[in-house]
Coordinates of C-alpha atoms and ligand atoms in Angstrom, one line a residue:
M1 CA 97.3 112.7 80.6
T2 CA 100.0 115.3 81.0
E3 CA 103.4 113.8 80.1
S4 CA 105.5 116.4 81.7
N5 CA 108.5 116.0 79.4
P6 CA 108.6 113.1 76.9
A7 CA 112.3 113.6 76.2
A8 CA 113.0 113.3 79.9
L9 CA 110.9 110.2 80.2
A10 CA 112.8 108.7 77.2
R11 CA 116.2 109.6 78.7
A12 CA 115.2 108.2 82.1
A13 CA 114.0 105.0 80.4
E14 CA 117.2 104.7 78.3
A15 CA 119.6 105.1 81.3
P16 CA 121.1 101.7 82.0
A17 CA 120.6 100.3 85.5
T18 CA 124.0 98.7 85.8
R19 CA 126.1 101.3 87.6
P20 CA 124.5 103.1 90.6
R21 CA 123.9 106.7 89.6
S22 CA 124.2 109.7 91.8
F23 CA 121.0 111.7 92.6
A24 CA 121.7 115.3 91.8
W25 CA 119.4 117.8 93.4
N26 CA 118.6 120.7 91.1
A27 CA 116.8 124.0 91.4
G28 CA 113.6 122.9 89.7
L29 CA 113.2 119.9 92.0
V30 CA 113.9 122.0 95.2
I31 CA 111.5 124.7 94.2
G32 CA 108.8 122.1 93.2
M33 CA 109.3 120.2 96.5
G34 CA 109.1 123.5 98.4
M35 CA 105.8 124.4 96.6
L36 CA 104.4 120.9 97.3
A37 CA 105.3 121.3 101.0
V38 CA 103.3 124.6 101.1
I39 CA 100.3 122.8 99.5
V40 CA 100.5 119.9 102.0
V41 CA 100.6 122.3 104.9
A42 CA 97.7 124.3 103.5
A43 CA 95.7 121.1 103.0
V44 CA 96.3 119.9 106.5
V45 CA 96.1 123.1 108.5
S46 CA 93.4 125.1 106.7
P47 CA 90.4 122.9 107.4
L48 CA 91.3 123.0 111.1
V49 CA 92.0 126.7 111.4
L50 CA 89.7 128.2 108.7
G51 CA 86.9 125.6 108.5
D52 CA 84.3 127.8 110.2
Q53 CA 85.2 130.9 108.2
A54 CA 85.0 129.0 105.0
T55 CA 81.5 127.6 105.6
K56 CA 79.7 130.2 107.8
I57 CA 76.9 131.8 106.0
G58 CA 76.1 135.4 106.6
G59 CA 78.4 138.4 106.8
S60 CA 78.6 140.6 103.7
P61 CA 77.7 138.7 100.5
G62 CA 79.2 139.6 97.1
L63 CA 82.1 141.7 98.4
G64 CA 85.1 142.6 96.2
S65 CA 88.6 142.7 97.6
T66 CA 88.7 144.3 101.1
P67 CA 91.3 144.3 103.9
E68 CA 89.2 141.8 105.8
H69 CA 88.4 139.6 102.8
P70 CA 91.4 140.0 100.3
L71 CA 89.7 137.7 97.7
G72 CA 86.1 139.0 98.5
T73 CA 83.1 136.9 99.6
D74 CA 80.7 134.7 97.7
T75 CA 77.0 135.2 97.3
L76 CA 76.4 133.7 100.8
G77 CA 79.0 136.0 102.4
R78 CA 81.7 133.3 102.9
D79 CA 85.3 134.4 102.7
M80 CA 86.9 133.3 99.4
L81 CA 90.5 133.1 100.6
A82 CA 89.4 130.8 103.4
R83 CA 87.3 128.7 101.0
T84 CA 90.2 128.4 98.6
L85 CA 92.6 127.3 101.3
V86 CA 90.2 124.8 102.8
A87 CA 89.3 123.4 99.3
T88 CA 93.0 122.5 99.0
Q89 CA 92.6 119.3 101.0
A90 CA 89.6 117.9 99.0
T91 CA 91.1 118.8 95.6
V92 CA 94.6 117.5 96.4
L93 CA 93.2 114.3 98.0
M94 CA 91.0 113.6 95.0
A95 CA 93.8 114.2 92.5
F96 CA 96.2 112.1 94.6
T97 CA 93.7 109.2 94.8
A98 CA 92.9 109.3 91.1
T99 CA 96.6 109.3 90.3
A100 CA 97.4 106.4 92.7
L101 CA 94.5 104.3 91.2
S102 CA 95.4 105.0 87.6
S103 CA 99.2 104.3 88.2
V104 CA 98.7 101.0 90.0
V105 CA 96.2 99.7 87.5
G106 CA 98.0 101.1 84.5
I107 CA 101.4 99.8 85.5
A108 CA 100.0 96.4 86.4
F109 CA 98.3 96.3 83.0
G110 CA 101.4 97.4 81.1
I111 CA 103.7 94.9 82.7
G112 CA 101.0 92.1 82.7
V113 CA 100.6 92.5 78.9
W114 CA 104.3 91.9 78.3
L115 CA 104.5 88.9 80.6
A116 CA 101.3 87.4 79.1
P117 CA 101.2 84.7 76.3
R118 CA 101.6 86.2 72.8
R119 CA 97.9 86.3 71.8
V120 CA 96.9 88.0 75.0
R121 CA 99.8 90.4 74.6
E122 CA 98.8 91.4 71.1
L123 CA 95.2 92.0 72.2
G124 CA 96.4 94.0 75.3
L125 CA 98.7 96.2 73.2
R126 CA 96.0 96.9 70.6
F127 CA 93.6 97.8 73.4
I128 CA 96.2 100.2 74.9
E129 CA 96.7 101.8 71.5
F130 CA 93.0 102.2 71.1
A131 CA 92.6 103.7 74.6
V132 CA 95.3 106.3 74.3
S133 CA 93.9 107.6 71.0
Y134 CA 91.1 109.2 73.0
P135 CA 91.8 112.5 74.9
T136 CA 92.0 112.0 78.6
M137 CA 89.5 114.7 79.5
L138 CA 86.9 113.4 77.0
V139 CA 87.2 109.9 78.6
A140 CA 86.9 111.4 82.1
I141 CA 83.7 113.3 81.1
I142 CA 82.1 110.2 79.5
V143 CA 82.9 108.0 82.5
A144 CA 81.7 110.6 85.0
A145 CA 78.5 111.2 83.0
I146 CA 77.8 107.4 83.2
L147 CA 78.7 107.1 86.9
G148 CA 76.8 110.3 87.9
Q149 CA 77.7 113.3 90.1
G150 CA 79.8 113.0 93.2
V151 CA 83.4 113.0 94.5
V152 CA 83.9 109.2 94.2
Q153 CA 82.5 109.1 90.7
V154 CA 84.8 111.9 89.6
V155 CA 87.9 110.3 91.1
V156 CA 87.1 107.0 89.4
A157 CA 86.4 108.8 86.1
V158 CA 89.8 110.6 86.2
A159 CA 91.6 107.4 87.3
V160 CA 90.0 105.4 84.4
A161 CA 90.9 108.1 81.9
N162 CA 94.6 108.0 83.0
I163 CA 95.1 104.3 83.1
A164 CA 95.9 104.1 79.3
G165 CA 98.8 106.5 79.6
F166 CA 100.5 104.5 82.4
A167 CA 99.8 101.3 80.6
R168 CA 101.4 102.6 77.4
L169 CA 104.6 103.8 79.1
T170 CA 105.0 100.6 81.1
A171 CA 104.2 98.4 78.2
N172 CA 106.9 100.2 76.1
L173 CA 109.4 99.9 78.9
A174 CA 108.5 96.3 79.7
A175 CA 109.0 95.4 76.0
K176 CA 112.6 96.4 76.3
I177 CA 113.2 94.9 79.7
S178 CA 111.4 91.6 79.0
A179 CA 113.7 91.1 76.0
S180 CA 116.8 91.4 78.2
E181 CA 118.8 88.3 78.9
Y182 CA 118.2 88.4 82.7
V183 CA 114.4 88.2 82.2
T184 CA 114.8 85.4 79.6
T185 CA 117.0 83.5 82.0
A186 CA 114.6 84.0 84.8
K187 CA 111.8 82.7 82.6
L188 CA 113.8 79.7 81.6
M189 CA 114.6 78.9 85.2
G190 CA 110.9 78.9 86.0
V191 CA 110.8 82.0 88.1
P192 CA 107.1 82.8 88.6
T193 CA 105.7 85.7 86.5
H194 CA 104.7 87.9 89.4
R195 CA 108.3 87.6 90.8
I196 CA 109.8 88.5 87.5
A197 CA 107.5 91.6 87.4
L198 CA 108.5 92.7 90.9
R199 CA 112.1 91.7 90.9
H200 CA 113.3 92.5 87.3
V201 CA 110.8 94.7 85.5
L202 CA 109.4 97.2 88.0
P203 CA 112.8 98.4 89.5
N204 CA 114.1 99.0 86.0
M205 CA 111.3 101.3 85.1
A206 CA 111.1 103.3 88.4
E207 CA 112.6 106.5 87.1
P208 CA 110.4 107.2 84.1
T209 CA 107.4 106.0 85.9
L210 CA 108.0 108.4 88.8
I211 CA 108.3 111.2 86.4
L212 CA 105.1 110.2 84.7
I213 CA 103.3 110.0 88.1
A214 CA 104.3 113.6 88.9
G215 CA 103.0 114.7 85.4
A216 CA 99.8 112.7 85.9
F217 CA 99.1 114.3 89.3
S218 CA 99.3 117.7 87.7
G219 CA 96.9 116.6 85.0
A220 CA 94.5 115.0 87.5
L221 CA 94.3 118.3 89.4
V222 CA 93.1 120.1 86.3
E223 CA 90.8 117.2 85.2
I224 CA 89.1 116.9 88.6
S225 CA 88.7 120.7 88.8
G226 CA 87.3 120.7 85.3
L227 CA 84.7 118.0 86.1
S228 CA 83.7 119.9 89.3
F229 CA 83.5 123.1 87.3
I230 CA 80.9 121.6 85.0
G231 CA 78.9 120.3 88.0
L232 CA 79.9 116.7 88.0
G233 CA 82.3 116.7 91.0
A234 CA 81.9 117.8 94.6
Q235 CA 78.2 118.7 95.5
S236 CA 77.2 121.3 98.0
P237 CA 78.0 121.7 100.9
S238 CA 81.3 120.0 99.8
F239 CA 83.5 122.1 97.6
D240 CA 86.8 122.0 95.8
W241 CA 88.7 124.4 93.5
G242 CA 86.5 123.4 90.5
T243 CA 83.2 124.2 92.3
L244 CA 84.7 127.5 93.6
L245 CA 85.6 128.4 90.0
N246 CA 82.0 127.5 88.9
D247 CA 80.5 129.6 91.7
G248 CA 82.6 132.6 90.7
L249 CA 81.9 132.3 87.0
S250 CA 78.5 133.9 87.2
R251 CA 80.0 137.0 88.9
I252 CA 83.2 137.2 86.9
V253 CA 82.3 140.4 85.2
V254 CA 81.1 142.3 88.3
N255 CA 83.5 140.8 90.9
P256 CA 86.5 139.1 89.1
V257 CA 88.5 138.8 92.3
V258 CA 86.4 135.8 93.5
I259 CA 87.9 133.4 91.0
L260 CA 91.4 134.5 91.6
G261 CA 91.9 132.2 94.6
P262 CA 91.0 128.9 93.0
A263 CA 92.6 129.8 89.7
V264 CA 95.9 130.7 91.4
A265 CA 95.8 127.7 93.7
L266 CA 95.2 125.3 90.7
T267 CA 98.0 126.8 88.7
F268 CA 100.4 126.8 91.7
A269 CA 99.7 123.1 92.5
S270 CA 100.0 122.0 88.8
L271 CA 103.2 123.9 88.4
A272 CA 104.6 122.3 91.6
A273 CA 103.9 118.8 90.3
L274 CA 105.4 119.6 86.9
L275 CA 108.5 121.1 88.5
V276 CA 108.9 118.0 90.7
G277 CA 108.5 115.7 87.6
D278 CA 111.0 117.6 85.5
G279 CA 113.3 118.0 88.5
L280 CA 113.2 114.2 89.1
A281 CA 114.1 113.6 85.4
A282 CA 117.1 115.9 85.7
A283 CA 118.1 114.5 89.0
A284 CA 117.9 110.9 87.8
N285 CA 120.0 111.8 84.8
P286 CA 122.6 114.3 85.9
R287 CA 124.0 114.3 82.3
S288 CA 121.0 116.3 81.3
N289 CA 122.4 119.2 83.2
S290 CA 126.1 118.8 83.1
T291 CA 127.7 116.6 80.4
R292 CA 131.2 116.0 81.8
A293 CA 133.2 116.0 85.0
R294 CA 135.7 118.8 85.2
I295 CA 139.4 118.1 85.2
V296 CA 141.4 120.4 87.5
R297 CA 145.0 121.4 87.5
A298 CA 146.8 119.6 90.3
Q299 CA 149.5 121.3 92.3
G300 CA 153.2 120.3 91.8
E301 CA 155.9 120.5 89.2
P302 CA 155.1 118.4 86.1
V303 CA 157.6 115.6 85.8
A304 CA 156.8 114.2 82.3
T305 CA 158.5 116.1 79.6
G306 CA 157.9 116.1 75.9
G307 CA 160.3 116.4 73.0
D308 CA 160.0 117.9 69.5
D309 CA 157.7 115.3 68.2
V310 CA 155.6 114.7 71.2
V311 CA 151.8 114.7 70.6
L312 CA 150.4 114.1 74.1
V313 CA 151.9 114.8 77.5
A314 CA 149.9 113.4 80.3
D315 CA 151.3 114.0 83.8
G316 CA 149.8 112.9 87.1
I317 CA 146.3 111.9 85.9
T318 CA 144.3 111.1 89.0
V319 CA 140.6 110.2 89.0
L320 CA 138.7 109.9 92.3
H321 CA 135.2 108.5 92.9
G322 CA 133.1 111.6 93.7
G323 CA 131.2 110.0 96.5
T324 CA 133.8 108.0 98.3
G325 CA 137.0 109.7 97.3
K326 CA 138.5 106.4 96.3
P327 CA 141.2 106.7 93.7
L328 CA 140.2 104.9 90.5
V329 CA 143.3 106.2 88.5
D330 CA 146.3 107.1 90.6
D331 CA 149.0 109.5 89.3
V332 CA 149.3 108.1 85.8
S333 CA 151.9 109.8 83.5
F334 CA 152.9 109.1 80.0
T335 CA 153.7 110.7 76.7
I336 CA 152.9 109.7 73.1
H337 CA 155.0 110.8 70.1
R338 CA 154.0 111.4 66.5
G339 CA 153.5 108.2 64.6
E340 CA 153.7 106.2 67.8
V341 CA 151.2 103.6 69.1
L342 CA 151.1 103.5 72.9
G343 CA 149.2 100.6 74.4
I344 CA 147.6 100.5 77.8
V345 CA 146.9 97.0 79.0
G346 CA 145.3 95.7 82.2
E347 CA 142.5 93.7 83.7
S348 CA 138.9 94.9 83.7
G349 CA 138.4 97.8 86.1
S350 CA 142.1 98.8 86.2
G351 CA 141.4 102.3 85.0
K352 CA 142.4 102.1 81.3
S353 CA 139.2 103.7 80.0
L354 CA 139.0 106.4 82.7
T355 CA 142.6 107.4 81.8
A356 CA 141.6 107.7 78.1
S357 CA 138.4 109.6 79.0
V358 CA 140.5 112.2 80.9
V359 CA 142.6 112.7 77.8
A360 CA 139.5 113.0 75.6
K361 CA 137.8 115.2 78.3
L362 CA 134.8 112.9 78.3
L363 CA 134.9 111.8 81.9
G364 CA 131.5 110.7 83.2
E365 CA 129.5 112.3 86.1
G366 CA 130.3 111.5 89.7
L367 CA 134.0 111.5 89.2
E368 CA 136.7 114.1 90.2
A369 CA 139.8 114.3 87.9
S370 CA 143.0 116.2 88.1
A371 CA 146.4 116.3 86.3
R372 CA 149.6 118.3 86.7
R373 CA 149.9 118.6 83.0
L374 CA 147.7 117.5 80.0
E375 CA 148.7 118.8 76.6
L376 CA 147.7 117.6 73.2
G377 CA 149.4 119.0 70.1
G378 CA 150.5 122.1 72.1
T379 CA 147.0 122.7 73.4
D380 CA 146.6 122.8 77.2
L381 CA 143.7 120.5 77.9
L382 CA 143.4 121.6 81.5
G383 CA 142.2 125.0 80.3
R384 CA 139.0 125.8 78.5
V385 CA 139.1 124.0 75.1
P386 CA 136.3 124.6 72.7
D387 CA 134.6 121.3 71.6
R388 CA 135.5 122.2 68.0
V389 CA 139.2 122.2 68.8
L390 CA 138.9 119.0 70.8
A391 CA 137.0 117.3 67.9
S392 CA 139.7 118.3 65.4
K393 CA 142.5 116.9 67.6
I394 CA 141.1 113.6 68.9
G395 CA 139.5 110.7 67.0
L396 CA 137.6 108.0 69.0
V397 CA 137.0 104.4 68.2
Y398 CA 134.9 102.4 70.7
Q399 CA 134.7 98.8 71.7
D400 CA 131.4 97.9 70.1
P401 CA 130.7 99.4 66.7
G402 CA 127.2 98.0 67.1
T403 CA 126.3 100.3 69.9
A404 CA 128.4 103.2 68.9
L405 CA 126.3 103.7 65.8
N406 CA 122.7 104.9 65.8
P407 CA 120.6 102.2 64.2
A408 CA 118.0 104.7 63.0
L409 CA 120.3 106.8 60.9
V410 CA 122.2 106.0 57.7
L411 CA 126.0 106.1 58.1
G412 CA 126.5 109.2 56.0
T413 CA 124.1 111.2 58.1
Q414 CA 125.5 110.3 61.5
L415 CA 129.2 110.2 60.6
S416 CA 129.1 113.5 58.8
D417 CA 127.7 115.3 61.9
V418 CA 131.0 115.8 63.6
L419 CA 132.6 117.0 60.4
T420 CA 129.8 119.5 59.6
I421 CA 128.9 120.7 63.1
R422 CA 132.3 120.7 64.8
L423 CA 134.8 121.0 61.9
G424 CA 132.8 123.4 59.7
F425 CA 132.7 121.2 56.6
S426 CA 129.7 121.6 54.2
R427 CA 127.5 118.5 54.0
R428 CA 128.7 117.7 50.5
S429 CA 132.4 118.0 51.3
A430 CA 131.9 116.0 54.5
L431 CA 130.3 113.2 52.5
D432 CA 133.1 113.3 49.9
L433 CA 135.7 113.2 52.7
L434 CA 133.9 110.2 54.3
A435 CA 133.7 108.4 51.0
R436 CA 137.5 108.8 50.5
A437 CA 138.0 107.7 54.1
F438 CA 135.8 104.6 53.5
R439 CA 137.9 103.8 50.4
A440 CA 141.1 104.1 52.5
V441 CA 139.8 101.5 55.0
K442 CA 138.9 99.2 52.0
L443 CA 135.2 99.4 52.3
T444 CA 133.7 98.5 49.0
D445 CA 131.2 100.9 47.3
P446 CA 131.9 103.8 49.7
E447 CA 129.1 106.1 48.4
G448 CA 126.6 103.2 48.7
R449 CA 127.8 102.4 52.2
L450 CA 127.1 106.0 53.3
R451 CA 123.5 105.5 52.4
Q452 CA 123.2 102.3 54.3
Y453 CA 122.0 101.7 57.9
P454 CA 124.4 100.1 60.4
H455 CA 122.5 96.8 60.4
Q456 CA 123.3 96.4 56.7
L457 CA 127.1 96.1 57.5
S458 CA 128.9 93.3 59.3
G459 CA 130.7 94.0 62.6
G460 CA 134.1 94.3 61.0
M461 CA 132.7 96.7 58.3
K462 CA 131.1 98.9 61.0
Q463 CA 134.4 99.1 62.9
R464 CA 136.2 100.0 59.6
A465 CA 133.6 102.8 59.1
M466 CA 134.1 104.0 62.7
I467 CA 137.9 104.1 62.1
A468 CA 137.5 105.9 58.8
S469 CA 135.2 108.4 60.4
A470 CA 137.6 109.0 63.3
M471 CA 140.5 109.5 60.9
A472 CA 138.6 111.7 58.4
G473 CA 139.2 114.8 60.5
K474 CA 143.0 114.1 60.5
P475 CA 143.3 114.1 64.3
D476 CA 146.6 114.4 66.2
L477 CA 145.6 111.5 68.4
L478 CA 143.4 108.4 67.8
I479 CA 142.0 106.8 71.0
A480 CA 141.0 103.2 70.3
D481 CA 139.3 101.7 73.4
E482 CA 139.2 97.9 73.0
P483 CA 138.3 98.3 69.3
T484 CA 138.5 94.6 68.5
T485 CA 137.0 93.1 71.7
A486 CA 133.5 92.8 70.2
L487 CA 134.8 91.2 66.9
D488 CA 135.7 87.6 66.1
V489 CA 139.3 86.6 65.7
T490 CA 139.7 87.0 61.9
V491 CA 138.0 90.3 61.8
Q492 CA 140.0 91.4 64.8
R493 CA 143.2 90.8 62.8
E494 CA 141.8 92.8 59.8
V495 CA 141.0 95.7 62.1
L496 CA 144.4 95.7 63.8
T497 CA 146.1 95.6 60.4
L498 CA 144.0 98.6 59.3
L499 CA 144.8 100.6 62.5
K500 CA 148.5 99.9 62.0
R501 CA 148.4 101.0 58.3
M502 CA 146.5 104.2 59.1
N503 CA 149.1 104.9 61.8
V504 CA 152.0 104.3 59.5
D505 CA 150.5 106.1 56.5
S506 CA 149.3 109.2 58.3
G507 CA 151.7 109.4 61.3
T508 CA 148.7 109.8 63.6
A509 CA 149.6 108.9 67.2
V510 CA 147.4 106.1 68.7
L511 CA 146.4 105.4 72.3
F512 CA 145.3 101.8 72.1
I513 CA 143.5 100.2 75.1
S514 CA 143.1 96.5 75.6
H515 CA 143.0 93.8 78.2
D516 CA 144.8 91.5 75.8
L517 CA 148.6 91.8 75.9
G518 CA 148.8 89.6 72.8
V519 CA 147.0 92.2 70.7
V520 CA 148.8 95.1 72.3
R521 CA 152.2 93.4 71.7
A522 CA 151.3 93.0 68.0
L523 CA 150.3 96.6 67.4
C524 CA 152.1 98.9 69.9
D525 CA 155.5 100.5 70.0
R526 CA 155.4 100.9 73.8
V527 CA 153.1 99.5 76.4
L528 CA 151.9 100.6 79.9
V529 CA 150.6 97.9 82.2
M530 CA 147.9 99.1 84.6
K531 CA 146.6 97.5 87.7
D532 CA 144.3 99.0 90.4
G533 CA 144.5 102.4 88.8
R534 CA 148.3 102.6 88.7
I535 CA 151.0 101.9 86.1
V536 CA 152.8 98.9 87.4
E537 CA 155.2 98.4 84.4
R538 CA 156.4 100.3 81.4
I539 CA 157.5 98.2 78.4
D540 CA 159.6 100.3 76.0
D541 CA 161.0 97.5 73.9
V542 CA 158.0 95.5 72.7
A543 CA 160.2 93.5 70.2
T544 CA 162.1 91.7 72.9
L545 CA 159.1 91.3 75.2
S546 CA 159.2 88.0 77.1
E547 CA 158.6 86.8 80.7
D548 CA 162.3 87.3 81.3
T549 CA 162.4 90.9 80.2
V550 CA 159.4 92.1 82.4
E551 CA 159.6 92.7 86.1
H552 CA 156.2 92.9 87.7
P553 CA 154.6 89.6 88.6
Y554 CA 151.3 90.8 87.1
T555 CA 152.9 91.4 83.7
K556 CA 154.5 88.0 83.9
Q557 CA 151.1 86.5 84.6
L558 CA 149.5 88.4 81.7
L559 CA 152.3 87.2 79.4
A560 CA 151.9 83.6 80.4
A561 CA 148.2 83.7 79.6
T562 CA 148.6 85.5 76.3
P563 CA 148.4 83.7 72.9
T564 CA 150.6 85.3 70.2
V565 CA 148.8 87.6 67.7
T566 CA 150.7 88.7 64.6
I567 CA 149.8 91.4 62.1
P568 CA 151.8 92.0 58.9
A569 CA 154.7 94.4 59.3
G570 CA 153.7 98.0 58.5
G571 CA 150.1 97.0 58.6
H572 CA 149.9 96.3 54.9
S573 CA 147.8 93.2 54.3
Ligands
ATP1 N1 131.3 107.1 86.3 C1 131.8 106.3 87.2 N2 131.4 106.4 88.5 C2 131.9 105.6 89.4 N3 132.9 104.6 89.2 C3 133.3 104.5 87.9 C4 132.8 105.4 86.8 N4 133.5 105.0 85.7 C5 134.3 104.0 86.0 N5 134.2 103.7 87.3 C6 135.0 102.7 88.1 O1 136.4 103.0 87.8 C7 137.2 101.8 87.7 C8 138.0 101.8 86.4 O2 137.1 101.8 85.3 P1 137.6 101.7 83.8 O3 136.3 101.8 83.0 O4 138.6 102.7 83.6 O5 138.2 100.3 83.8 P2 138.9 99.5 82.5 O6 140.3 99.2 83.0 O7 138.7 100.3 81.3 O8 138.0 98.2 82.5 P3 137.3 97.5 81.3 O9 138.4 96.8 80.5 O10 136.4 96.5 81.9 O11 136.6 98.5 80.4 C9 136.2 100.6 87.8 O12 136.2 100.1 89.1 C10 134.8 101.3 87.5 O13 133.8 100.6 88.2

């Protein structure tokens, strides 16, 4: 089976189905669809218009290329161009039917295996492993030889040979989906198995499966033509591209032009299917083509001003939803000074993370962002900023260290990447630097930790490692997006203490995002309160913060609902 692009399949399978993604048309997909349209028109129209010409015996047999017969004639005087075009219908229909059969049976098998009881599942998985170990063409030849010659036999043979590929992909995808909480919950609530398969499992594997179907169709065209070429497929007077290739083979030396038609048609159709498959992969995952949304310079005089020790000036950050034009962040302005911790607090969906991702130039696809001014450490972020420069100026700490770290790589390998690739350190000096940074965040046995996998560290240790790695490059600004939300309360306190200490010791400015005003109050020098994409309150004096000193009802509400969190002064535990 032709798996058009395994990396694309993997990416499509990885993409979470939570937020609706935009479908981005791309050149490959448009060209592939255009080529497929040509094939469909040829398949429908040619038998009606050229049917007689393609089958009428007589005329001049064995001709080479002439103005009347550009691709020559066969030994019975039939026009090869007409025969090639007319054979499109039979060939494409056969490949289509074989692909449809193999995908339906293979997908049902792959999903069924994962929803079956454990013993049946083990047996099914072993069977799939066994089946995919045989080359598709070999299986197709064996099955066709058992079934005998003929169109139906060849279609069944190619379908059988391709089932294992579909079953393997869907079993792998279903393994991940059936372990998800929504499937477990559905099972516990007694939802029937077929309903779980249709409702939960199938829709979540649609993208990679579609891509595989396109690749399988391309493969089936070649396999069916191959079987017809060796005499197992369409029998005279029926014909497809494979039989035309076979007819032409005996005369290839004296009249090579007669095999040109079926050879070009087969290549053209396979290429069309592959382009559509890869195009679908790229369209389903727009990040594969463009990594980030652009941030444009907005008109108007900047109002936010800096000072001598200002690190970040953000003026008029606005983020619009690309499809609807709805503002998600609306004219947000702030500055951060050297050594300062600025907190952004607000409920879920208020635009905190989007604001931070504009600053880090990591805004996701489907969004339109602008700002009047965005400067970090004197660098204009609205112009072209090399990734190397950005990586040296900004450190990032994410919410869940469990998902921010790659479970398949030891810490030293993954955390040293940014230092070696972006900041030009040698691997040895990057590891030395990381070991020092690990020691600074009080991780015991730093050299040993660098050789460990993420699962060998606790949640708090992983977050310490992330902070150490973010600070190792001595950034101007550390962006910490809810860095303690995924941690339990005692570990949360440790991590906050550590952040404060790093901030005090190194003077690095910190943009700290949280939905928890208690945590923000304990750590930050100033606080911005966001609601519905806007800053609704600026708290400059955190020390005296109380329900009486704030104005906006939302801030009062937040304060009333906030337990007090304390961290030792200066962050020294
Ligand atoms: N790539 C995107 N495409 C479309 N909408 C998006 C995208 N990213 C974020 N949004 C929407 O923008 C709004 C603000 O999102 P943001 O992630 O900034 O919220 P937040 O305040 O950080 O919330 P949380 O605390 O839950 O992370 C939300 O309504 C979110 O659904």
